[in-house]
Coordinates of C-alpha atoms and ligand atoms in Angstrom, one line a residue:
M268 CA 7.0 14.1 -19.1
A269 CA 8.3 15.0 -15.7
A270 CA 8.2 12.6 -13.0
T271 CA 5.2 12.5 -10.8
P272 CA 6.0 13.4 -7.4
I273 CA 4.7 11.1 -4.8
I274 CA 4.9 10.2 -1.2
I275 CA 4.6 6.6 -0.2
D276 CA 2.8 5.6 3.1
C277 CA 3.3 2.1 4.0
D278 CA 3.7 -0.6 6.8
P279 CA 6.3 -3.2 5.2
G280 CA 5.4 -5.9 5.3
A281 CA 6.6 -8.1 2.3
D282 CA 4.2 -7.0 -0.3
D283 CA 5.0 -3.2 0.9
A284 CA 8.7 -4.0 0.3
I285 CA 8.0 -5.2 -3.2
A286 CA 6.0 -2.0 -3.8
L287 CA 9.0 0.2 -2.5
F288 CA 11.4 -1.6 -4.9
F289 CA 8.9 -1.1 -7.7
A290 CA 8.7 2.8 -7.3
L291 CA 12.4 3.3 -6.7
A292 CA 13.1 1.4 -9.8
N293 CA 11.0 4.1 -11.9
P294 CA 12.5 7.4 -11.1
D295 CA 11.9 8.6 -14.7
Q296 CA 8.2 8.3 -13.9
L297 CA 7.9 8.4 -10.0
N298 CA 9.8 11.1 -8.0
V299 CA 9.5 9.6 -4.5
L300 CA 9.7 12.6 -2.1
G301 CA 9.7 10.6 0.9
I302 CA 8.3 7.4 2.7
T303 CA 6.0 7.6 5.7
T304 CA 5.5 4.6 7.8
V305 CA 2.6 3.6 9.9
A306 CA 1.7 0.7 12.4
G307 CA -0.1 -2.1 10.4
N308 CA 1.6 -5.4 9.4
V309 CA 3.8 -5.1 12.4
P310 CA 4.4 -2.3 15.0
L311 CA 5.6 0.9 14.2
P312 CA 9.1 0.6 15.5
L313 CA 9.5 -2.3 12.8
T314 CA 7.9 -0.9 10.1
Q315 CA 10.0 2.4 10.1
K316 CA 13.2 0.1 10.5
N317 CA 12.0 -2.1 7.7
A318 CA 11.5 0.8 5.4
R319 CA 15.0 1.9 6.0
C320 CA 16.4 -1.4 5.6
L321 CA 14.7 -1.9 2.1
C322 CA 15.7 1.6 1.0
E323 CA 19.3 0.9 1.8
L324 CA 19.1 -2.3 0.1
A325 CA 17.8 -0.8 -3.1
G326 CA 20.7 1.9 -3.1
H327 CA 18.4 4.9 -1.8
A328 CA 20.0 5.5 1.5
D329 CA 19.4 9.2 0.9
L330 CA 15.6 8.9 0.9
P331 CA 13.9 10.5 3.9
I332 CA 11.8 8.1 6.1
Y333 CA 9.3 9.1 8.7
A334 CA 7.7 7.4 11.5
G335 CA 4.1 8.2 11.8
C336 CA 1.3 6.9 13.9
P337 CA 1.9 4.0 16.2
R338 CA -1.9 3.0 16.4
P339 CA -5.2 3.5 14.8
L340 CA -7.4 6.4 15.5
L341 CA -9.7 4.7 17.8
R342 CA -9.2 1.1 17.7
P343 CA -6.4 -1.0 19.4
L344 CA -3.7 -1.8 16.8
I345 CA -4.1 -5.2 15.3
T346 CA -1.0 -6.6 13.3
A347 CA -0.5 -9.5 11.0
E348 CA 2.7 -11.4 12.0
E349 CA 0.9 -14.6 10.8
V350 CA 1.3 -13.3 7.2
H351 CA 4.5 -11.2 7.4
G352 CA 6.4 -12.7 10.3
R353 CA 7.5 -11.4 13.6
T354 CA 9.9 -8.8 11.8
G355 CA 7.5 -7.9 9.1
L356 CA 10.1 -9.1 6.5
D357 CA 10.5 -12.8 7.6
G358 CA 12.2 -14.8 4.7
I359 CA 15.2 -12.5 4.5
H360 CA 17.8 -11.1 6.8
L361 CA 18.9 -7.5 6.2
P362 CA 21.7 -5.6 8.2
E363 CA 20.6 -3.1 10.6
P364 CA 19.8 0.2 8.8
Q365 CA 22.5 2.8 8.8
M366 CA 20.4 5.5 7.2
P367 CA 18.7 7.6 10.1
L368 CA 15.0 8.0 10.7
Q369 CA 13.9 11.5 10.2
S370 CA 13.2 13.2 13.4
Q371 CA 9.9 15.0 11.9
H372 CA 6.8 13.1 12.6
A373 CA 5.2 11.7 9.3
V374 CA 2.0 13.6 9.7
D375 CA 4.1 16.9 9.9
F376 CA 6.2 15.8 6.9
L377 CA 3.0 15.2 4.8
I378 CA 1.4 18.6 5.8
D379 CA 4.6 20.5 5.4
T380 CA 5.6 18.9 2.0
L381 CA 2.1 19.1 0.6
M382 CA 1.6 22.8 1.4
Q383 CA 5.1 23.8 0.4
S384 CA 5.1 22.0 -3.0
P385 CA 4.8 24.1 -6.0
Q386 CA 3.0 21.4 -7.6
K387 CA 0.2 18.8 -6.5
I388 CA 1.5 15.4 -4.9
T389 CA 0.2 11.9 -5.4
L390 CA 0.0 9.7 -2.3
A391 CA 0.3 6.0 -2.5
T392 CA -1.0 4.4 0.6
L393 CA -0.1 0.8 1.3
G394 CA -1.0 0.4 5.0
P395 CA -3.7 1.5 7.3
L396 CA -4.6 5.2 6.5
T397 CA -3.8 6.6 10.1
N398 CA -1.2 9.1 8.9
I399 CA -3.3 10.3 6.1
A400 CA -6.5 10.9 8.1
V401 CA -4.4 12.6 11.1
A402 CA -3.0 14.9 8.4
L403 CA -6.5 15.7 6.9
I404 CA -7.7 16.5 10.4
K405 CA -4.9 18.6 11.5
H406 CA -4.5 20.5 8.3
P407 CA -7.6 20.1 5.9
E408 CA -6.1 22.5 3.5
I409 CA -3.8 19.6 2.2
C410 CA -6.8 18.5 0.2
S411 CA -5.9 21.1 -2.6
Q412 CA -2.4 20.1 -2.8
I413 CA -3.2 16.3 -3.3
E414 CA -3.4 15.4 -7.1
A415 CA -4.5 11.7 -6.3
I416 CA -4.5 9.1 -3.5
V417 CA -4.1 5.6 -4.6
V418 CA -5.0 3.2 -1.7
M419 CA -4.4 -0.4 -1.2
G420 CA -7.4 -1.2 0.6
G421 CA -10.9 -2.4 0.9
A422 CA -12.6 -5.2 -0.8
V423 CA -15.9 -5.2 -2.9
T424 CA -16.6 -9.0 -2.2
Q425 CA -14.5 -11.1 0.2
G426 CA -12.5 -9.7 2.9
N427 CA -9.1 -11.2 4.2
I428 CA -8.7 -10.4 7.9
T429 CA -12.6 -10.9 8.4
P430 CA -15.1 -12.2 6.0
S431 CA -16.0 -8.6 5.5
A432 CA -13.1 -6.6 5.7
E433 CA -9.6 -6.1 4.3
F434 CA -6.7 -5.6 6.6
N435 CA -5.6 -2.1 6.0
V436 CA -9.4 -0.7 6.3
Y437 CA -10.1 -3.0 9.1
V438 CA -7.0 -1.8 11.2
D439 CA -8.2 1.7 11.1
P440 CA -11.8 2.0 9.6
H441 CA -12.1 5.4 11.1
A442 CA -9.1 6.6 9.2
A443 CA -10.6 5.1 6.0
H444 CA -13.9 6.7 6.8
V445 CA -12.1 10.3 7.0
V446 CA -10.0 9.7 3.9
L447 CA -13.1 8.5 1.9
S448 CA -15.1 11.5 3.0
A449 CA -12.7 14.2 2.6
G450 CA -13.6 14.8 -1.1
L451 CA -10.3 13.7 -2.4
P452 CA -9.6 12.0 -5.8
V453 CA -9.3 8.6 -4.1
T454 CA -8.6 5.3 -6.2
L455 CA -9.2 1.9 -4.4
V456 CA -7.1 -0.9 -5.2
T457 CA -9.4 -3.7 -3.5
L458 CA -8.4 -7.2 -2.7
D459 CA -10.9 -7.9 -5.8
V460 CA -8.1 -6.8 -8.0
T461 CA -4.8 -7.6 -6.1
H462 CA -6.1 -11.3 -6.1
Q463 CA -5.7 -11.4 -9.7
A464 CA -2.0 -10.7 -9.4
I465 CA -0.8 -13.9 -8.0
A466 CA 3.0 -14.6 -8.0
T467 CA 2.8 -18.1 -9.6
P468 CA 5.7 -20.3 -9.6
E469 CA 6.4 -19.2 -13.4
R470 CA 6.3 -15.8 -12.3
L471 CA 8.7 -16.1 -9.5
D472 CA 10.9 -18.1 -11.7
A473 CA 11.2 -15.1 -14.1
I474 CA 12.2 -13.0 -11.0
K475 CA 14.6 -15.7 -9.8
A476 CA 16.4 -15.6 -13.0
I477 CA 17.4 -11.9 -12.4
N478 CA 20.0 -13.5 -10.0
S479 CA 20.7 -10.1 -7.8
P480 CA 20.4 -9.0 -4.2
I481 CA 17.0 -7.3 -4.9
S482 CA 15.5 -10.4 -6.7
A483 CA 16.9 -12.9 -4.2
A484 CA 15.1 -10.4 -1.4
V485 CA 11.8 -10.4 -3.5
I486 CA 12.0 -14.4 -3.8
G487 CA 12.9 -14.7 0.0
L488 CA 10.0 -12.5 1.1
L489 CA 7.5 -14.2 -0.9
N490 CA 8.4 -17.7 -0.4
H491 CA 7.6 -16.7 3.5
Y492 CA 4.8 -14.4 2.7
G493 CA 3.1 -16.8 0.2
T494 CA 2.4 -19.8 2.4
H495 CA -0.3 -18.2 4.6
D496 CA -2.3 -17.1 1.6
M497 CA -1.7 -20.1 -0.5
Q498 CA -2.8 -22.3 2.2
R499 CA -6.0 -20.2 2.9
Y500 CA -7.2 -19.5 -0.8
G501 CA -5.6 -22.6 -2.4
I502 CA -4.0 -20.3 -4.8
P503 CA -0.7 -21.2 -6.6
G504 CA 1.3 -18.0 -5.0
P505 CA 1.0 -14.9 -2.9
P506 CA -1.2 -12.1 -4.0
L507 CA 0.9 -8.9 -4.6
H508 CA -1.4 -6.4 -3.1
D509 CA 0.7 -3.3 -2.5
P510 CA 2.7 -3.4 -5.9
C511 CA -0.6 -3.1 -7.7
V512 CA -0.8 0.6 -6.5
I513 CA 2.6 1.4 -8.0
A514 CA 1.6 -0.4 -11.2
Y515 CA -1.4 1.6 -11.6
L516 CA 0.6 4.9 -11.0
L517 CA 3.1 3.6 -13.7
Q518 CA 0.9 2.1 -16.6
P519 CA -2.9 2.6 -15.6
D520 CA -3.9 1.0 -18.7
L521 CA -3.1 -2.3 -17.3
F522 CA -6.4 -1.8 -15.2
T523 CA -10.0 -1.1 -15.7
T524 CA -12.0 1.1 -13.2
R525 CA -15.4 2.1 -12.2
Q526 CA -16.6 5.2 -10.2
A527 CA -18.6 4.2 -7.2
A528 CA -19.8 5.4 -3.8
V529 CA -17.9 3.8 -1.2
T530 CA -18.7 3.9 2.5
V531 CA -16.9 2.1 5.5
E532 CA -18.5 0.3 8.3
T533 CA -17.3 1.8 11.4
T534 CA -19.7 0.5 14.1
S535 CA -20.9 -3.2 13.8
E536 CA -18.4 -5.5 15.4
L537 CA -19.6 -8.1 12.8
T538 CA -18.7 -6.1 9.7
I539 CA -16.3 -3.3 11.0
G540 CA -13.9 -2.2 8.1
R541 CA -16.2 -3.3 5.5
T542 CA -15.9 -1.2 2.4
V543 CA -19.5 -0.9 1.0
V544 CA -18.9 -0.3 -2.7
D545 CA -22.4 0.8 -4.4
R546 CA -21.2 -0.7 -7.8
W547 CA -24.7 -0.2 -9.3
N548 CA -25.6 3.0 -7.7
V549 CA -28.6 1.9 -6.0
T550 CA -28.0 4.4 -3.3
H551 CA -28.0 7.3 -5.9
Q552 CA -25.1 8.7 -3.6
P553 CA -22.5 10.5 -5.8
P554 CA -19.4 8.5 -6.6
N555 CA -16.5 9.4 -4.2
A556 CA -13.9 6.8 -5.4
T557 CA -12.4 5.4 -8.6
I558 CA -12.6 1.3 -7.9
V559 CA -10.0 -0.6 -9.6
E560 CA -11.6 -3.8 -10.9
T561 CA -9.3 -5.8 -13.3
I562 CA -5.7 -6.1 -14.0
D563 CA -3.6 -7.5 -16.8
A564 CA -1.7 -9.8 -14.7
D565 CA 0.8 -10.7 -17.3
G566 CA 1.5 -7.2 -18.1
F567 CA 1.8 -6.5 -14.4
F568 CA 4.4 -8.9 -13.7
R569 CA 6.3 -8.0 -16.9
L570 CA 6.5 -4.5 -15.4
L571 CA 7.3 -5.6 -12.2
T572 CA 10.0 -8.1 -13.3
Q573 CA 11.7 -5.2 -15.4
A574 CA 11.7 -3.0 -12.3
I575 CA 13.5 -5.8 -10.2
A576 CA 16.1 -6.3 -12.7
A577 CA 16.6 -2.6 -12.9
L578 CA 17.4 -2.3 -9.3
T579 CA 20.3 -4.7 -9.6
Ligands
RIB217 O1 -4.7 -6.7 2.9 C1 -3.5 -6.5 2.3 C2 -2.8 -5.1 3.0 O2 -2.9 -5.3 4.2 C3 -1.5 -4.9 2.1 O3 -1.2 -3.7 2.2 C4 -0.6 -5.8 3.4 O4 0.8 -5.3 3.2 C5 -1.2 -5.4 4.6 O5 -0.9 -3.9 4.7
CA218 CA1 0.8 -3.0 3.3

């Protein structure tokens, strides 16, 4: 089968970094047409720089990288340096990127690439959905060119940035509302499933044993990124949120899913950014998303470890 054409929208971010490595290590399955960056874990100047550093480290300095929106649609930007560090990639030190940032705005890259593509394109989103929402508002016709959009975002039960909301949706709930109400084939990879993908010491040891620059970068990132979540949740390692999106694209049978109607709270200050997932269809609303519910964590880490080894 031909490789699936994808665009990755991200806010690197430690787990975004591992997701990028994961995707780039599987060129036979995923044809990464470009990487768009958005403000999220850290401000846009850092997310775009980090994406370039990571692609150079992975040997893909040829990949076009674009800067997108520097802030959410309506709300002020909220970042997560307490999790990812001031640089967004604390735990490793990468040289200044030599590869250029593309001059085209990420939103225009998304629109032009989608509208000019002879085939539909899959979007993998790992950060706040601002770029995708602006592209949909500016050029709604892109909907017909989107094969699927797999989103790391939302929570069925507990949030992480607030008791109600997951970070990506919380940062830009209005963008998430635009994406979820556009009639797109959305798949939501929520915290409820990413918290099943814990990088335990045993799993980290398997990655460490690869003993390559990429595996060393992964370990360095996770050693820093893990501390916040391990202390907060009392878990034996960091949850790998964004790599779950890539694993779903590579091997969906590692997951189970359910169709459901999802709406985003965009007004209440108490619960803004909450993804209200009508799991039992009590509202009788038609489903607008595929909700990923479980993951075969051992299978996931086998796939991820193979990918990291392949990138040496
Ligand atoms: O809530 C986790 C998500 O927010 C991940 O994508 C992480 O990188 C941050 O963007
Ligand atoms: Ca992210």
